[in-house]
Coordinates of C-alpha atoms and ligand atoms in Angstrom, one line a residue:
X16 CA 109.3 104.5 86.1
X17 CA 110.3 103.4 89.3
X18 CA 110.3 100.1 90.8
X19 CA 112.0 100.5 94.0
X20 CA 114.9 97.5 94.2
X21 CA 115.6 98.9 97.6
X22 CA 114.0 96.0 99.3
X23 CA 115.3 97.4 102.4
X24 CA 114.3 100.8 101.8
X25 CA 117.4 102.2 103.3
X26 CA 119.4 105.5 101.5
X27 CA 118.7 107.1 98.7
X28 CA 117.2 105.0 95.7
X29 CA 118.1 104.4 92.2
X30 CA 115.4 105.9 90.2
X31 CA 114.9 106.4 86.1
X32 CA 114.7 110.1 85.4
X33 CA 111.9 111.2 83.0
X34 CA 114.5 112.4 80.7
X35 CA 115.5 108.7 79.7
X36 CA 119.0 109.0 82.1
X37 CA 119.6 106.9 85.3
X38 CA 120.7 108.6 88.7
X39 CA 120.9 109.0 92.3
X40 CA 118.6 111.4 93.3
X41 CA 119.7 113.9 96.0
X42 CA 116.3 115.3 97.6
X43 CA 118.0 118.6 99.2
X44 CA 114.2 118.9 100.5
X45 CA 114.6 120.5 103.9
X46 CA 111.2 120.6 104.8
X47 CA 108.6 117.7 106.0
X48 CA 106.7 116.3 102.9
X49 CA 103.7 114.0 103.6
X50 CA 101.6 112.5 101.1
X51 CA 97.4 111.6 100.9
X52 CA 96.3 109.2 98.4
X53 CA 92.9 108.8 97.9
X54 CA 91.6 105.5 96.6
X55 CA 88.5 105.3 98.0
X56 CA 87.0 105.1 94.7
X57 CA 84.6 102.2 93.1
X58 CA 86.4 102.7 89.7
X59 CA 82.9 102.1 87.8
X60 CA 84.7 102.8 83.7
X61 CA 86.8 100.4 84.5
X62 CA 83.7 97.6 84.4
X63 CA 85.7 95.8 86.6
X64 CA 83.7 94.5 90.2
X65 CA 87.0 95.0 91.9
X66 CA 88.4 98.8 92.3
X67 CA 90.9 99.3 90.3
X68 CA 93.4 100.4 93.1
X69 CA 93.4 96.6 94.3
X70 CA 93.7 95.1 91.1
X71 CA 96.8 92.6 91.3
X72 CA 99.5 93.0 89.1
X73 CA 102.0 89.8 88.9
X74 CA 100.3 88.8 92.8
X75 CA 100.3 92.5 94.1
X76 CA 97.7 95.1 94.3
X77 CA 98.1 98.3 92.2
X78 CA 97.8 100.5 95.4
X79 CA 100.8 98.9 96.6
X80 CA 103.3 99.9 93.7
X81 CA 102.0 103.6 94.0
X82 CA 102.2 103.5 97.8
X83 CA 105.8 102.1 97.5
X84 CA 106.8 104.9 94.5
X85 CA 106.4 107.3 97.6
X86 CA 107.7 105.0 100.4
X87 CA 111.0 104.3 99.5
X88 CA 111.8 108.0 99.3
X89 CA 113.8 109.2 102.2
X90 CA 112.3 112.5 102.3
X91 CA 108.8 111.1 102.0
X92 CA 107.7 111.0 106.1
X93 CA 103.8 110.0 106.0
X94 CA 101.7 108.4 103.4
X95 CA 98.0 108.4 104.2
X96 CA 96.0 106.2 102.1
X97 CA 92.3 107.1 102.1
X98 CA 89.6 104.1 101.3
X99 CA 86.2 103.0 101.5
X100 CA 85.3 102.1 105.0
X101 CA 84.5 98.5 103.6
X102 CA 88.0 98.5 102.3
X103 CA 90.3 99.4 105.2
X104 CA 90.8 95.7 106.9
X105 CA 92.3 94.7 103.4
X106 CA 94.0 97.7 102.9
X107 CA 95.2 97.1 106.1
X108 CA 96.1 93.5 105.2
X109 CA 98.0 94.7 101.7
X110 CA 100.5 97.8 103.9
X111 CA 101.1 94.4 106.2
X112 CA 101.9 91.8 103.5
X113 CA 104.0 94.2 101.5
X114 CA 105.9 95.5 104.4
X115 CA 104.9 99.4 104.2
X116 CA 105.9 101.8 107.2
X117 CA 105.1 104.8 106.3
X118 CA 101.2 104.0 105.8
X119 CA 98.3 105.0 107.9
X120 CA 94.9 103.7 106.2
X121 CA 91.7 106.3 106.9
X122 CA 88.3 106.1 105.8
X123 CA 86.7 108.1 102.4
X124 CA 83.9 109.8 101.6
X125 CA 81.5 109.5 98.7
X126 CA 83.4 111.8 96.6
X127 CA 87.2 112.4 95.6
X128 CA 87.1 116.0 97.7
X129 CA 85.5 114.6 100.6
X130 CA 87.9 111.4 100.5
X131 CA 90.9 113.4 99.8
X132 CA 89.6 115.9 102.7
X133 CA 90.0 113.3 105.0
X134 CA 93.3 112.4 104.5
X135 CA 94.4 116.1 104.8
X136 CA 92.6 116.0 108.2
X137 CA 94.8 113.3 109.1
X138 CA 97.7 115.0 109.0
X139 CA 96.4 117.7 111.4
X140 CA 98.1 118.6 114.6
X141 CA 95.5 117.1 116.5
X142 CA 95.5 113.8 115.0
X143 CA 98.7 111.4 115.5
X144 CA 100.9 112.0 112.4
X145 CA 103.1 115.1 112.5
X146 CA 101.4 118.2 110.1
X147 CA 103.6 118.3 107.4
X148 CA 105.1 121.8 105.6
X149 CA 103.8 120.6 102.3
X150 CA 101.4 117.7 101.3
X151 CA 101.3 116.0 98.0
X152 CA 98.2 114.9 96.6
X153 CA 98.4 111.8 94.3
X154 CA 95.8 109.6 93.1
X155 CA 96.9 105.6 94.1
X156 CA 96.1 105.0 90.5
X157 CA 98.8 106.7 88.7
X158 CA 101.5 104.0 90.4
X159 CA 104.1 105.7 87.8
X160 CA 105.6 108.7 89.3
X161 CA 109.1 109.2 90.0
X162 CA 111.0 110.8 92.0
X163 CA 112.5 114.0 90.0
X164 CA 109.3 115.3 89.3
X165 CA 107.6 114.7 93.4
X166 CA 111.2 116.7 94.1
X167 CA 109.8 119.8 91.5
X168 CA 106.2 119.7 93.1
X169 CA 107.3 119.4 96.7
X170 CA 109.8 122.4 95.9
X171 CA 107.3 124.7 94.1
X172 CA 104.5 123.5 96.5
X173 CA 106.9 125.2 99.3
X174 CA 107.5 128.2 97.1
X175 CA 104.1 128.9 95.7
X176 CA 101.8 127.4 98.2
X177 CA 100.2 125.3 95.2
X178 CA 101.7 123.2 92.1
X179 CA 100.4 120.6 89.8
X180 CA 101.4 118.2 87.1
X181 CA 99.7 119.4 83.6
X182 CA 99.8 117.5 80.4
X183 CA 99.3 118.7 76.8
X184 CA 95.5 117.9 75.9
X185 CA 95.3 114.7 73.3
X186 CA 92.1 115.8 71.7
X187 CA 90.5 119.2 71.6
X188 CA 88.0 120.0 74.1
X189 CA 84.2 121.2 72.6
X190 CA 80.8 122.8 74.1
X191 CA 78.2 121.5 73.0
X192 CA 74.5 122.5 73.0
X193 CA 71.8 121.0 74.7
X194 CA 70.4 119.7 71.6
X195 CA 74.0 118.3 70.9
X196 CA 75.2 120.4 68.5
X197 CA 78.3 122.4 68.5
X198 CA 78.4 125.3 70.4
X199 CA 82.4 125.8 70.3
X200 CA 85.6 124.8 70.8
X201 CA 88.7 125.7 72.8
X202 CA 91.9 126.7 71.7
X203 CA 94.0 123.6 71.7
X204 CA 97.3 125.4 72.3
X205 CA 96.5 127.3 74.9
X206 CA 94.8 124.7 77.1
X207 CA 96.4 121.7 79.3
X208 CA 94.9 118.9 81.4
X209 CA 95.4 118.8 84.7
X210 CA 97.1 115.6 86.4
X211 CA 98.5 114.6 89.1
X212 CA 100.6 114.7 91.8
X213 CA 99.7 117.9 93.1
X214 CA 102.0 119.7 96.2
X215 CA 100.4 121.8 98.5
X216 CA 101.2 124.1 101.7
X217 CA 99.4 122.0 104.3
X218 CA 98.3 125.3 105.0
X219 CA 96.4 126.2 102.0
X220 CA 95.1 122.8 101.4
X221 CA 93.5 122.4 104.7
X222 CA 92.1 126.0 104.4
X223 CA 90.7 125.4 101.0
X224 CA 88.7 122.4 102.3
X225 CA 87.4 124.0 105.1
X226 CA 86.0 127.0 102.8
X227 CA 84.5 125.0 100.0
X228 CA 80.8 124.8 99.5
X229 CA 78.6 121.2 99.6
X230 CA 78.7 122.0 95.4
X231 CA 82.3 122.0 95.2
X232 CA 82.8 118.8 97.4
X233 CA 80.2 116.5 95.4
X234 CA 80.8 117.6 92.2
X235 CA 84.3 119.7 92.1
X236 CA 87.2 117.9 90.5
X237 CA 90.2 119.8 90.7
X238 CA 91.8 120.3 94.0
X239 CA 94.3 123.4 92.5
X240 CA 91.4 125.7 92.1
X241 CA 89.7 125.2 95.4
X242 CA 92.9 126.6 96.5
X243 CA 92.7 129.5 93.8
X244 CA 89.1 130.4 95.0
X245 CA 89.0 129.9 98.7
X246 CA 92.8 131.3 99.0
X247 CA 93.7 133.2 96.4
X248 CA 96.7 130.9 95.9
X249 CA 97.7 131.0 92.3
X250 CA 99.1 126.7 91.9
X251 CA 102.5 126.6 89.7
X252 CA 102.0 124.4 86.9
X253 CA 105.0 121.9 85.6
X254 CA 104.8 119.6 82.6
X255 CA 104.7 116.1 83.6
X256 CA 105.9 113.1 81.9
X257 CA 103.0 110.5 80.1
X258 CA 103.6 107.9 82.3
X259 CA 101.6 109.9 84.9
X260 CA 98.1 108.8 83.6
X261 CA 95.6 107.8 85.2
X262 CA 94.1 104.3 85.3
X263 CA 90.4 105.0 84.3
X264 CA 89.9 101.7 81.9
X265 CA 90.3 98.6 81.6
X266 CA 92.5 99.1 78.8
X267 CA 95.0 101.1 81.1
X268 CA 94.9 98.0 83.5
X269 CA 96.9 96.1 80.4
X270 CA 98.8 99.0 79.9
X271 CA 100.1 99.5 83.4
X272 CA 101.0 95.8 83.6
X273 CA 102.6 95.9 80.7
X274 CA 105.0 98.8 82.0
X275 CA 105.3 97.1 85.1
X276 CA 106.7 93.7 82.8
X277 CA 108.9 95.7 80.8
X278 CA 110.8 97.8 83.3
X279 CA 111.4 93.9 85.2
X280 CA 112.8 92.8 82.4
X281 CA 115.6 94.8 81.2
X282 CA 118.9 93.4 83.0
X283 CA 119.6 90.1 84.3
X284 CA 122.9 88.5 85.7
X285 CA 124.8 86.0 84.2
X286 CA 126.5 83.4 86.0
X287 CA 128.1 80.0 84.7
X288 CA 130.0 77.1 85.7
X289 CA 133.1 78.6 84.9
X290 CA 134.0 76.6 82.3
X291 CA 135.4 78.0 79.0
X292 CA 132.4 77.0 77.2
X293 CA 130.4 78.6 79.2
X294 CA 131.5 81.6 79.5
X295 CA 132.0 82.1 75.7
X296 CA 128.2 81.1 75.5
X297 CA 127.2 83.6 78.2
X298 CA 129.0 86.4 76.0
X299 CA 127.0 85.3 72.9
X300 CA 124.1 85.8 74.9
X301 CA 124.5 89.0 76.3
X302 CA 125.3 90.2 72.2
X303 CA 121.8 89.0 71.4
X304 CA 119.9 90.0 74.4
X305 CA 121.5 93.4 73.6
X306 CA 119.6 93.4 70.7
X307 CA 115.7 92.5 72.4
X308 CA 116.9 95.7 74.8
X309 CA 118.0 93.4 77.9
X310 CA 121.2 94.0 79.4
X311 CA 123.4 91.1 80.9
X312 CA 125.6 91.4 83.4
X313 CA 127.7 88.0 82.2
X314 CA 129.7 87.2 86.0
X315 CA 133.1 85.0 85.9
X316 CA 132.7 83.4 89.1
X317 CA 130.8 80.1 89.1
X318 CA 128.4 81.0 91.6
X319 CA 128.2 84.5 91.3
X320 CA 128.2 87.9 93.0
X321 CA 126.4 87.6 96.6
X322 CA 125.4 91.5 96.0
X323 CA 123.5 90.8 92.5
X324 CA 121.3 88.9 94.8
X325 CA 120.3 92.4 96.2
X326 CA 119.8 94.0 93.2
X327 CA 119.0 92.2 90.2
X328 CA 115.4 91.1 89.3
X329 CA 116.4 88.1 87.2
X330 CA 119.2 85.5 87.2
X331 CA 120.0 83.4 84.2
X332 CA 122.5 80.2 85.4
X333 CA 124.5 78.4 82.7
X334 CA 125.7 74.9 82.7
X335 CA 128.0 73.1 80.5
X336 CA 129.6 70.4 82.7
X337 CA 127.1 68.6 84.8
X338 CA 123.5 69.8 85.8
X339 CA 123.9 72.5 88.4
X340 CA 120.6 72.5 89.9
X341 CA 121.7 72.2 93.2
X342 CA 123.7 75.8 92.5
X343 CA 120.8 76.6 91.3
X344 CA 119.1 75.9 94.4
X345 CA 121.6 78.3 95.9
X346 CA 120.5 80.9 94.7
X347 CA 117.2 80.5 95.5
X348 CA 117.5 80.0 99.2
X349 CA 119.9 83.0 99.3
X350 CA 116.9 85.1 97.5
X351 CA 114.8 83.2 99.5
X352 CA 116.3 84.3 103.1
X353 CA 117.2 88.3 101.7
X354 CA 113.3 88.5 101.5
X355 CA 114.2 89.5 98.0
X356 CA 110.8 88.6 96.3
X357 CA 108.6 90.7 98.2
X358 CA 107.5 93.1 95.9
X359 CA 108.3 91.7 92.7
X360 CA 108.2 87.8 91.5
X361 CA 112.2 87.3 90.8
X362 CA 112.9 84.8 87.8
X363 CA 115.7 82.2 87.8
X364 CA 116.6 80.5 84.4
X365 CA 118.2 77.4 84.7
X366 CA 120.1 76.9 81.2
X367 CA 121.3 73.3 80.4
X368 CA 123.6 72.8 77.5
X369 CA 123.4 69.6 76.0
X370 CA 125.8 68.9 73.0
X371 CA 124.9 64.8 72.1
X372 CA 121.8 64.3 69.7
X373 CA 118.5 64.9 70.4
X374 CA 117.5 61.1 71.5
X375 CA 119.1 62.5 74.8
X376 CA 116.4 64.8 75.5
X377 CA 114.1 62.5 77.1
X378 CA 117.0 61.7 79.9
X379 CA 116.2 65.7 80.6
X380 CA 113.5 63.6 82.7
X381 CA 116.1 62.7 85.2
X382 CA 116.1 66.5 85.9
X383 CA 113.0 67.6 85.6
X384 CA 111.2 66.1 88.9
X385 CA 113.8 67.8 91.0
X386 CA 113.4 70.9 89.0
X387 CA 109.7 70.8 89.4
X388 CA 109.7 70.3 93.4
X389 CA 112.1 73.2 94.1
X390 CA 110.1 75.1 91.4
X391 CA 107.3 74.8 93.3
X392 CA 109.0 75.7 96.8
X393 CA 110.4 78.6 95.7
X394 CA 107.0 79.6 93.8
X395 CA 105.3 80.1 97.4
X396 CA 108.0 82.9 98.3
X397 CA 107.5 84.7 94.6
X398 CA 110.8 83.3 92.8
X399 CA 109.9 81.8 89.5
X400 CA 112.3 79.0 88.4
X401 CA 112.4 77.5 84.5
X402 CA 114.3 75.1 82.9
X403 CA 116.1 75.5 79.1
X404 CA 117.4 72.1 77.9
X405 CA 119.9 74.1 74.9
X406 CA 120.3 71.2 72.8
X407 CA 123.3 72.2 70.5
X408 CA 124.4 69.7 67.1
X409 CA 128.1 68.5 67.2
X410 CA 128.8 70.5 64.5
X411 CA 127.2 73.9 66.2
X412 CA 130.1 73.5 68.9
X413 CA 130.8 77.3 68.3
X414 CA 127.5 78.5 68.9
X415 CA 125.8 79.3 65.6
X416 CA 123.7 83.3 65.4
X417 CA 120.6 81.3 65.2
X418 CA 121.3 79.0 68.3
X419 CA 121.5 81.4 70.5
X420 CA 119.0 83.5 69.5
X421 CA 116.6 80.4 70.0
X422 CA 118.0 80.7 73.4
X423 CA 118.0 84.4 74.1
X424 CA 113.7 84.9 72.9
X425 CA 112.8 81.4 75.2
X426 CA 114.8 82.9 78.1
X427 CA 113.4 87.1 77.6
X428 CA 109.9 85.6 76.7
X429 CA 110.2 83.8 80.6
X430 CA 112.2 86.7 82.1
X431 CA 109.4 89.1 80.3
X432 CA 106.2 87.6 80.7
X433 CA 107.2 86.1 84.5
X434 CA 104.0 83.3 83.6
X435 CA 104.2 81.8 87.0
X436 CA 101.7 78.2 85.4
X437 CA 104.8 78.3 83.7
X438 CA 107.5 77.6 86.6
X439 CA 109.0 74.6 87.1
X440 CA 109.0 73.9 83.5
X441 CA 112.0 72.3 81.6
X442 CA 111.8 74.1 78.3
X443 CA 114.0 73.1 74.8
X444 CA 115.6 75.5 72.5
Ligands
CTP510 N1 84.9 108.7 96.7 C1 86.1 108.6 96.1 C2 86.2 108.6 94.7 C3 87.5 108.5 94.1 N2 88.5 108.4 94.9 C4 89.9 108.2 94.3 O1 90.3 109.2 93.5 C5 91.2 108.7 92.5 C6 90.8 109.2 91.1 O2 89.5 109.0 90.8 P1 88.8 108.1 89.6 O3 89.9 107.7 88.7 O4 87.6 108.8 89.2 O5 88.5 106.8 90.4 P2 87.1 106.1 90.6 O6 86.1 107.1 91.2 O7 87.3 104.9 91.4 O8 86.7 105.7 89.2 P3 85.3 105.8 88.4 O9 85.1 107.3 88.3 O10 85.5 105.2 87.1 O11 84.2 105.2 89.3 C7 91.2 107.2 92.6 O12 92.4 106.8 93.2 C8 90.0 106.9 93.5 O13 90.1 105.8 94.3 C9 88.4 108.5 96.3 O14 89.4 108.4 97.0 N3 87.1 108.6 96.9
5RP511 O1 91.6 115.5 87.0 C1 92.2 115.6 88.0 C2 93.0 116.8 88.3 O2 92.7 117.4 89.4 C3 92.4 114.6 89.0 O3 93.6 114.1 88.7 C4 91.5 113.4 89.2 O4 92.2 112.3 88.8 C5 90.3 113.4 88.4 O5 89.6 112.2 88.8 P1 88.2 111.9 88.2 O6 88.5 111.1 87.0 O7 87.5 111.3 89.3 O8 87.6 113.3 87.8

């Protein structure tokens, strides 16, 4: 899955490839690409009063992640997003407060077709943005879609003049009778169900819609076979990975944040005070985060590599000698002014270690009102700031397995769950 740390969308992005590998994607699409999304949608199964395309995951609206899987690819030049006339001023207000440039916001129609319709229209010669070679059709609630498969849609889009994701089917598909018995059942094997993104020759697309019948526009669902029917075009089908469902449920609302969480949390940067201590403690550390699937990059330099800050979603800061907050508040003003926390809440972990006995815990209170008032500064720009008092015996002075550990789960558990009631906390392990 992608979440874009490009925060500047400039080059090519970093992006996960389905199979499991990390790379550099290099388009070699030489040919426009633009891109309709229609969420114009009520999203009744989800029970939800709120359509599920501006639900907010950790403070930003769903639409936004899947607009931004699209944006920050260089050979990505328009993204319409269709909505509900009563939704464009906040749609509107989301493209603005999340800094999208390649957006245009048109109004829907009561049905997918007629919604998605529009935004093909709006790509027309006649309107302002440039008619693309091939459009891509995505639904702005399937935010997980990455960029090696858009590259094979957008490529067999331009070969074919039709493609589409597909997925093997999960349960068998039955007819039924009208009185509800069995009539019969399909072939499992030799069946697949049809996802999305879908490519298209603007072409064919545009041709399709202006053929279909009132029939297929309030009750068709699949966009690939009004291009088969009104065009003869025969759509290319590629295997897509999972992560391309479709949030339909409330269920899948958990799921996607969930995904969202977990690909936040699986590096962090180390840095420490330099001392000896330190450092030995932030090697421990990254030994047992290694093991909860969270890789540290354990820096030697007190204050730490000013290019992390460009990259890196969360920053643990270890102190041996002294309390270091106001390095601490360092690094959040530096996050602060490279606009880092736009799209994602960024966590900052200040660890404490604290060697006398535990009476000396409540002098932690000395530290904590500070902690608490930059906390809740850097809370308003998105950066989430906790404290870890690491309150070791005298005879632990080697760091004991179960020490750190202690230390590693408190500091994933606030790196993971990014519980922003929980900022500004001074925590003990
Ligand atoms: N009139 C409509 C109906 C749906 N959609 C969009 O089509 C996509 C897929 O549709 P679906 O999952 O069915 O969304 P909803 O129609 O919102 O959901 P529900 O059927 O549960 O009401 C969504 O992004 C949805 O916003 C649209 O643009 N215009
Ligand atoms: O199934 C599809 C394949 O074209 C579409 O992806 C679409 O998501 C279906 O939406 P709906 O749930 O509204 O039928």
């Amino acid at each position: 899955m992608n979440l874009s740390s490009d925060p500047d969308r400039s080059g090519q992005p970093e992006c996960s490839s389905r199979h499991g590998g990390r790379h550099k994607a290099t388009s070699g699409v030489h040919f426009t690409v633009s891109v309709v999304l229609p969420a114009g949608g009520t999203g009744e199964r989800t029970g939800l009063v709120t359509p599920k395309q501006f639900y907010m995951f950790l403070n930003r609206p769903l639409i936004s992640y899947t607009i931004q899987a699209f944006e920050r690819l260089s050979w990505i030049q328009h993204i319409v997003v269709v909505v509900a006339e009563e939704s464009i001023a906040l749609t509107r207000d989301i493209v603005q407060r999340f800094q999208h440039t390649k957006v245009r916001v048109v109004s829907g129609g009561a049905t997918r077709h007629r919604s998605i319709f529009n935004g093909v229209q709006a790509l027309d010669p006649g309107e302002s943005a440039a008619t693309p070679d091939v459009v891509i059709i995505h639904d702005a609630v399937r935010p997980f879609v990455e960029e090696d498969f858009l590259l094979e849609i957008a490529m067999a889009a331009k070969e074919n003049g039709a493609s589409g994701a597909i997925r093997p089917l999960v349960s068998t598909v039955i007819a039924t009778t009208s009185e509800g018995y069995l009539d019969h059942s399909l072939e499992r094997g030799k069946y697949r169900a049809s996802e999305m993104p879908q490519g298209f020759l603007y072409g064919v697309i545009h041709q399709a819609y202006q053929k279909c019948s009132e029939f297929d526009f309030d009750f068709g669902t699949e966009c690939l076979h009004l291009a088969l029917q009104h065009t003869g075009t025969r759509a290319k089908l590629i295997e897509g990975p999972p992560t391309l469902w479709k949030v339909t449920y409330k269920r899948d609302l958990a799921a996607a944040e969930s995904i969202i969480k977990e690909t936040l949390c699986r590096s962090a940067c180390v840095t420490s005070d330099g001392s000896k201590r330190a450092r030995e403690l932030g090697r421990c550390l990254q030994k047992v985060m290694a093991s909860l699937d969270m890789e540290l990059d354990v820096l030697p330099e007190p204050i730490g590599d000013a290019s992390r800050l460009s990259k890196e979603w969360n920053f643990i800061k270890l102190f041996v000698n002294g309390s270091g907050l106001s390095e601490v508040e360092e690094t959040v003003k530096a996050l602060e002014a490279a606009n880092r926390a736009l799209l994602h809440p960024v966590v900052v972990v200040w660890v404490r270690l604290d060697t006398s006995d535990g009476m000396s815990v409540s002098e932690t209170g000395a530290g904590h009102l500070p902690l608490m008032e930059l906390a809740s500064a850097a809370k308003l720009q998105n950066i989430l700031l906790y404290g870890i008092h690491f309150l070791l015996s005298e005879e632990d002075a080697g760091f004991s397995e179960g020490s750190v550990k202690r230390l590693a789960e408190l500091t994933y558990t606030l790196i993971h769950d990014r519980n922003a009631l929980l900022a500004g906390q001074m925590l003990c392990a």
